[in-house]
Every structure is written in C-alpha cells, then in structure tokens.
Short mmCIF file of C-alpha atoms in Angstrom, two decimals:
data_model
loop_
_atom_site.label_atom_id
_atom_site.label_comp_id
_atom_site.label_asym_id
_atom_site.label_seq_id
_atom_site.Cartn_x
_atom_site.Cartn_y
_atom_site.Cartn_z
CA MET A 22 -0.04 -0.23 -0.06
CA THR A 23 1.18 2.96 -0.84
CA THR A 24 0.81 6.12 1.82
CA GLN A 25 1.28 9.98 0.94
CA VAL A 26 2.85 11.73 4.22
CA PHE A 27 1.11 14.48 5.30
CA HIS A 28 3.06 17.65 4.73
CA LEU A 29 5.58 16.74 1.72
CA LYS A 30 2.55 15.28 -0.46
CA VAL A 31 4.67 12.84 -1.79
CA THR A 32 4.87 9.03 -1.40
CA THR A 33 7.22 5.77 -1.43
CA ASP A 34 5.86 5.57 -4.90
CA ASP A 35 7.14 8.98 -5.91
CA LEU A 36 10.69 8.51 -4.41
CA GLN A 37 11.41 5.20 -6.26
CA GLY A 38 13.62 3.96 -3.60
CA ALA A 39 15.48 7.04 -2.93
CA ARG A 40 17.16 6.55 0.31
CA LEU A 41 19.67 10.08 0.36
CA ALA A 42 17.71 13.12 0.43
CA ILE A 43 19.57 16.61 -0.17
CA LEU A 44 17.89 19.52 1.85
CA PRO A 45 18.06 23.37 1.51
CA GLY A 46 15.83 25.68 3.29
CA ASP A 47 14.56 27.95 0.52
CA PRO A 48 11.97 26.50 -2.21
CA SER A 49 13.51 28.43 -4.91
CA ARG A 50 16.73 26.69 -4.61
CA VAL A 51 15.21 23.00 -5.24
CA ALA A 52 15.08 22.91 -8.62
CA ARG A 53 18.51 24.25 -9.19
CA ILE A 54 19.98 22.15 -6.85
CA ALA A 55 17.95 19.31 -8.78
CA GLY A 56 19.43 20.54 -11.91
CA HIS A 57 22.45 18.82 -11.39
CA LEU A 58 20.96 15.54 -11.41
CA SER A 59 19.84 13.29 -14.15
CA ASN A 60 16.37 13.38 -15.03
CA PRO A 61 15.07 15.76 -12.30
CA ARG A 62 11.49 16.24 -12.33
CA LEU A 63 9.15 18.01 -9.66
CA LEU A 64 7.14 15.89 -7.21
CA ALA A 65 5.21 18.54 -5.04
CA SER A 66 5.01 22.03 -3.45
CA HIS A 67 3.13 22.48 -0.39
CA ARG A 68 3.51 25.20 2.20
CA GLU A 69 7.70 25.25 2.55
CA PHE A 70 8.32 22.10 1.29
CA THR A 71 9.13 21.93 -2.50
CA SER A 72 10.52 18.32 -3.58
CA TRP A 73 11.78 16.90 -6.55
CA LEU A 74 13.52 13.62 -7.56
CA GLY A 75 16.80 13.02 -10.06
CA GLU A 76 19.51 10.51 -9.96
CA LEU A 77 23.10 10.51 -9.50
CA ASP A 78 24.89 7.48 -11.18
CA GLY A 79 21.66 5.64 -11.89
CA LYS A 80 20.42 5.95 -8.02
CA ALA A 81 17.51 8.25 -6.81
CA VAL A 82 18.32 11.25 -4.80
CA VAL A 83 15.64 13.56 -3.40
CA VAL A 84 16.00 17.11 -2.99
CA CYS A 85 13.51 18.63 -0.61
CA SER A 86 13.48 22.12 1.05
CA THR A 87 12.75 22.10 4.75
CA GLY A 88 11.93 26.36 5.21
CA ILE A 89 13.92 28.16 8.13
CA GLY A 90 14.48 26.63 11.46
CA GLY A 91 14.39 23.54 13.86
CA PRO A 92 10.35 22.90 13.26
CA SER A 93 9.84 23.07 9.74
CA THR A 94 13.10 20.86 9.49
CA SER A 95 11.87 18.26 11.84
CA ILE A 96 8.80 17.36 9.72
CA ALA A 97 10.82 17.04 6.70
CA LEU A 98 13.30 14.93 8.35
CA GLU A 99 10.41 12.60 9.78
CA GLU A 100 8.46 12.17 6.60
CA LEU A 101 11.31 11.90 4.47
CA ALA A 102 12.90 9.38 7.24
CA GLN A 103 9.19 7.40 7.03
CA LEU A 104 9.38 7.25 2.95
CA GLY A 105 12.46 5.34 3.33
CA VAL A 106 15.72 8.01 3.36
CA THR A 107 18.14 7.20 5.51
CA THR A 108 20.76 9.99 4.68
CA PHE A 109 20.61 13.83 5.04
CA LEU A 110 22.58 16.00 3.32
CA ARG A 111 21.54 19.59 4.44
CA ILE A 112 23.11 22.76 2.37
CA GLY A 113 22.77 26.33 2.94
CA THR A 114 24.57 29.58 3.47
CA THR A 115 25.55 31.10 6.94
CA GLY A 116 27.31 33.87 8.36
CA ALA A 117 30.45 33.49 9.65
CA ILE A 118 31.81 34.67 13.23
CA GLN A 119 35.48 33.97 13.26
CA PRO A 120 37.55 36.31 11.53
CA THR A 121 39.84 34.24 9.82
CA ILE A 122 36.42 33.11 7.33
CA ASN A 123 36.25 34.77 4.35
CA VAL A 124 32.74 35.68 2.74
CA GLY A 125 33.10 32.37 0.11
CA ASP A 126 34.47 30.21 2.54
CA MET A 127 32.80 27.09 2.97
CA ILE A 128 31.74 25.30 6.28
CA VAL A 129 31.23 21.72 7.05
CA THR A 130 29.79 21.23 10.32
CA ASN A 131 30.49 18.24 12.54
CA ALA A 132 28.63 19.34 15.57
CA ALA A 133 25.79 22.26 16.66
CA VAL A 134 25.42 24.05 19.95
CA ARG A 135 21.94 23.33 20.41
CA LEU A 136 20.40 26.84 20.88
CA ASP A 137 17.08 25.46 19.25
CA GLY A 138 14.09 23.99 20.85
CA ALA A 139 13.30 21.50 18.60
CA SER A 140 15.84 19.13 19.13
CA LEU A 141 14.79 18.93 22.92
CA HIS A 142 11.90 17.06 21.45
CA PHE A 143 14.11 14.11 20.24
CA ALA A 144 16.66 13.85 22.86
CA PRO A 145 17.79 15.75 26.05
CA LEU A 146 20.28 18.55 26.50
CA ALA A 147 23.20 16.62 27.23
CA TYR A 148 22.49 14.32 24.03
CA PRO A 149 24.88 15.73 21.61
CA ALA A 150 24.11 17.08 18.10
CA VAL A 151 26.85 15.69 15.83
CA ALA A 152 26.97 14.96 12.33
CA ASP A 153 27.95 11.28 10.94
CA PHE A 154 31.48 11.15 10.14
CA ASP A 155 31.15 9.48 6.60
CA CYS A 156 28.82 12.63 5.63
CA SER A 157 31.07 14.85 6.94
CA CYS A 158 34.31 13.30 4.97
CA ALA A 159 32.32 13.05 1.96
CA LEU A 160 31.84 16.90 2.09
CA VAL A 161 35.04 17.72 2.72
CA ASP A 162 36.13 15.05 -0.29
CA ALA A 163 33.94 16.42 -2.67
CA ALA A 164 35.38 20.41 -1.30
CA ARG A 165 39.12 19.34 -1.96
CA GLU A 166 38.62 17.83 -4.98
CA LEU A 167 36.95 21.31 -6.46
CA GLY A 168 40.39 22.88 -4.75
CA LEU A 169 38.81 24.07 -1.88
CA SER A 170 39.73 23.80 1.89
CA PRO A 171 36.60 24.05 3.84
CA HIS A 172 36.68 25.03 7.79
CA VAL A 173 35.27 22.20 9.81
CA GLY A 174 34.17 22.56 12.98
CA ILE A 175 30.96 23.68 15.29
CA THR A 176 28.35 26.03 14.38
CA ALA A 177 26.01 27.49 16.76
CA SER A 178 22.50 26.47 15.48
CA SER A 179 19.57 28.98 16.56
CA ASP A 180 15.75 28.97 16.38
CA THR A 181 15.92 32.49 15.76
CA PHE A 182 17.83 34.79 13.46
CA TYR A 183 17.84 37.63 15.72
CA PRO A 184 18.11 37.46 19.22
CA GLY A 185 19.48 33.98 19.31
CA GLN A 186 22.19 35.00 17.03
CA GLU A 187 22.97 38.47 19.36
CA ARG A 188 21.35 40.88 16.56
CA TYR A 189 20.55 44.00 17.95
CA ASP A 190 19.16 46.35 14.75
CA THR A 191 15.67 45.02 15.23
CA TYR A 192 12.15 46.53 16.51
CA SER A 193 12.90 46.73 19.80
CA GLY A 194 16.88 46.68 20.18
CA ARG A 195 16.85 44.54 23.00
CA VAL A 196 18.39 41.04 23.41
CA THR A 197 17.37 39.28 26.50
CA ALA A 198 19.87 39.02 29.07
CA SER A 199 20.87 35.31 28.70
CA LEU A 200 21.96 36.09 25.44
CA GLN A 201 23.69 39.31 25.80
CA GLY A 202 27.41 38.70 25.00
CA SER A 203 26.93 34.77 23.84
CA LEU A 204 28.27 36.04 20.02
CA ALA A 205 31.92 36.80 22.05
CA GLU A 206 31.30 33.73 24.26
CA TRP A 207 30.87 31.21 21.19
CA GLN A 208 33.44 33.10 18.91
CA ALA A 209 36.01 32.62 22.26
CA MET A 210 35.14 28.81 22.15
CA GLY A 211 36.11 28.55 18.33
CA VAL A 212 32.69 28.55 17.00
CA LEU A 213 32.86 28.96 13.00
CA ASN A 214 29.25 30.68 12.60
CA TYR A 215 25.55 30.72 12.75
CA GLU A 216 22.80 29.01 11.18
CA MET A 217 19.30 27.37 12.03
CA GLU A 218 18.80 23.89 11.27
CA SER A 219 21.85 21.85 12.15
CA ALA A 220 20.87 21.12 15.65
CA THR A 221 17.43 19.59 15.30
CA LEU A 222 18.99 17.90 11.99
CA PHE A 223 22.02 16.46 13.64
CA THR A 224 19.94 15.39 17.21
CA PHE A 225 17.09 14.03 15.15
CA CYS A 226 19.41 11.85 13.30
CA ALA A 227 22.06 10.24 15.53
CA SER A 228 19.25 9.81 18.03
CA GLN A 229 17.34 7.48 15.61
CA GLY A 230 20.44 5.93 13.56
CA LEU A 231 20.13 7.98 10.80
CA LYS A 232 23.02 9.72 9.06
CA ALA A 233 23.34 13.47 8.52
CA GLY A 234 26.05 16.04 6.87
CA CYS A 235 25.97 19.72 6.69
CA ILE A 236 27.30 22.32 4.20
CA ALA A 237 26.95 26.27 4.33
CA GLY A 238 28.48 28.48 2.24
CA VAL A 239 29.58 31.75 3.73
CA ILE A 240 27.52 34.81 2.52
CA VAL A 241 28.67 37.26 5.60
CA ASN A 242 31.30 37.76 8.26
CA ARG A 243 29.83 39.23 10.94
CA CYS A 244 33.00 40.65 12.31
CA GLU A 245 33.01 42.79 9.37
CA GLN A 246 29.02 43.71 8.68
CA GLU A 247 26.00 42.28 8.63
CA LYS A 248 24.43 42.61 5.18
CA PRO A 249 25.57 40.36 2.25
CA ASP A 250 26.43 41.18 -1.26
CA PRO A 251 23.98 39.36 -3.75
CA VAL A 252 26.73 38.62 -6.45
CA GLN A 253 28.69 36.90 -3.58
CA VAL A 254 25.40 34.73 -2.25
CA GLN A 255 25.29 33.08 -5.64
CA VAL A 256 28.46 32.53 -5.97
CA ALA A 257 28.72 30.38 -2.44
CA GLU A 258 25.06 29.19 -3.24
CA GLN A 259 26.59 27.45 -6.59
CA GLN A 260 30.00 26.39 -5.11
CA ALA A 261 28.30 24.66 -2.25
CA ILE A 262 25.91 22.98 -4.68
CA GLU A 263 29.17 21.15 -6.37
CA ILE A 264 30.11 20.15 -3.04
CA VAL A 265 27.06 18.75 -1.70
CA ILE A 266 26.75 17.09 -5.49
CA GLY A 267 29.93 15.58 -5.11
CA ALA A 268 29.16 14.07 -1.57
CA ALA A 269 26.12 13.04 -2.61
CA ARG A 270 27.59 11.14 -5.19
CA ARG A 271 30.15 9.35 -2.63
CA LEU A 272 27.43 8.50 -0.47
CA VAL A 273 24.23 7.41 -2.82
#
C-alpha cells in the first residue's frame, strides 16, 4: 500500500527507492540543485516543502526544502525518513563569526551548539548534536576535489535569526539577558558560524540511527558587516551545490 505523508505530499512510489536527501532551506533552490541530477522532475510543492527527484549514477536522490529553522526541518526529516530516506545532507548559507573565515568560504559542520528547541523533542540537552562521520568526510572530500579548503567545526544553531544570534538591529533593539554577550562567548570557544537547522538535523538523525551532514557557504562575516552582497551569495550557493552533489555521489 502506498501512503502519502502529510506535509510533503509525496509517497514511497514517488521517491522510487531514494535513500539520500539533499535539504536546502529555501524552496527556490530546490530546482537549481535538482538540475545537477539526471532526469530531474518535480514531485510536489506544499507550504515550505518543495521536492524534486533525480538520479546520481542511476540511483534515486530526492531534493527537498525544509523552510527556515528546526520545527519545519524536523517535519521534512520525519516524513522523508518514513518514506525510506536514511541519509540527509543539508545545504545552506551562513554568517561566519571568526575573523579568519572569508566570504565565499565553505563550512562543514561536524557538531552544533543546541540553541534550538526542536531538538529537545528528540533527545535531552545532554545528548550531542553531531554529524555522521562519513557524511562529513564526503563533504570535505568533495570540496577538496574542487580545490577548496573547507572549514570544519562547530556551528551555533539558533531557533531565531535575531536575538538568538545576538542581533540588535531589530524593532526593539533588545536582546534578553541570557543571550547578551553570547556571540563573543561562542567566538572565544571557536564556534565558526551561526545557522538555524543543524542542531535539529543532527539530533534527530543521530538519535534515530540515521546519517546527516551539513555544508554551508559563507555569505557574510559578522566580524566585518551584517548584510551580504547578492553576487557573493550566488557564488557561495553555487559552490555549495557542487560540493553537496559530489558528496551525495560518494554516499548514494
């Protein structure tokens, strides 16, 4: 019996045995990523979840957007897992917080600071949010094959874009006391960057015997400025896509 999952609006038949998913946040990036696969085709688009199917070396691969943040990411992960996906590669963009990281660099996250809430629904806070070793190695190897030297390390994964990442350019200009000074603390501890999904991704997958990796292109360094250059965003996105396709080929 073929069952359609509730949010993604796709079935096991639609996925044609796909065991690996590439996960951008933005639905508009899905078709662009799928265009690097053979025989790409749209499966469904519902709310923040747009999914395409394609092939790598004759094996089915699904590309599915997650939206922004842990809660919507957890829905995509859960429903794809129900459909038989066991390996998840997140691809995104990020703001670096170490002065040695340049715009256009790539970051492979091998662990995440759990500043989210969604991951707590899968494991207690003492449980680490860690990437799968094979997935991280595949991403690093794919980047090096392109002549790039990715940064590998820890990401601060926040539920919010503004206060959780200690941004004060907001309506109120206020950040709660528990988060004031947090950016400097993460920098001092060697955290590389902020993003909003890896804590949920890693905790969900590691705690349930699934595999996950995360690659992000740096579009701004917050030691220098807050707003990215649109041209640099496009370049970083394209390099990250090439890396994640290369990693998927190693893992599929």
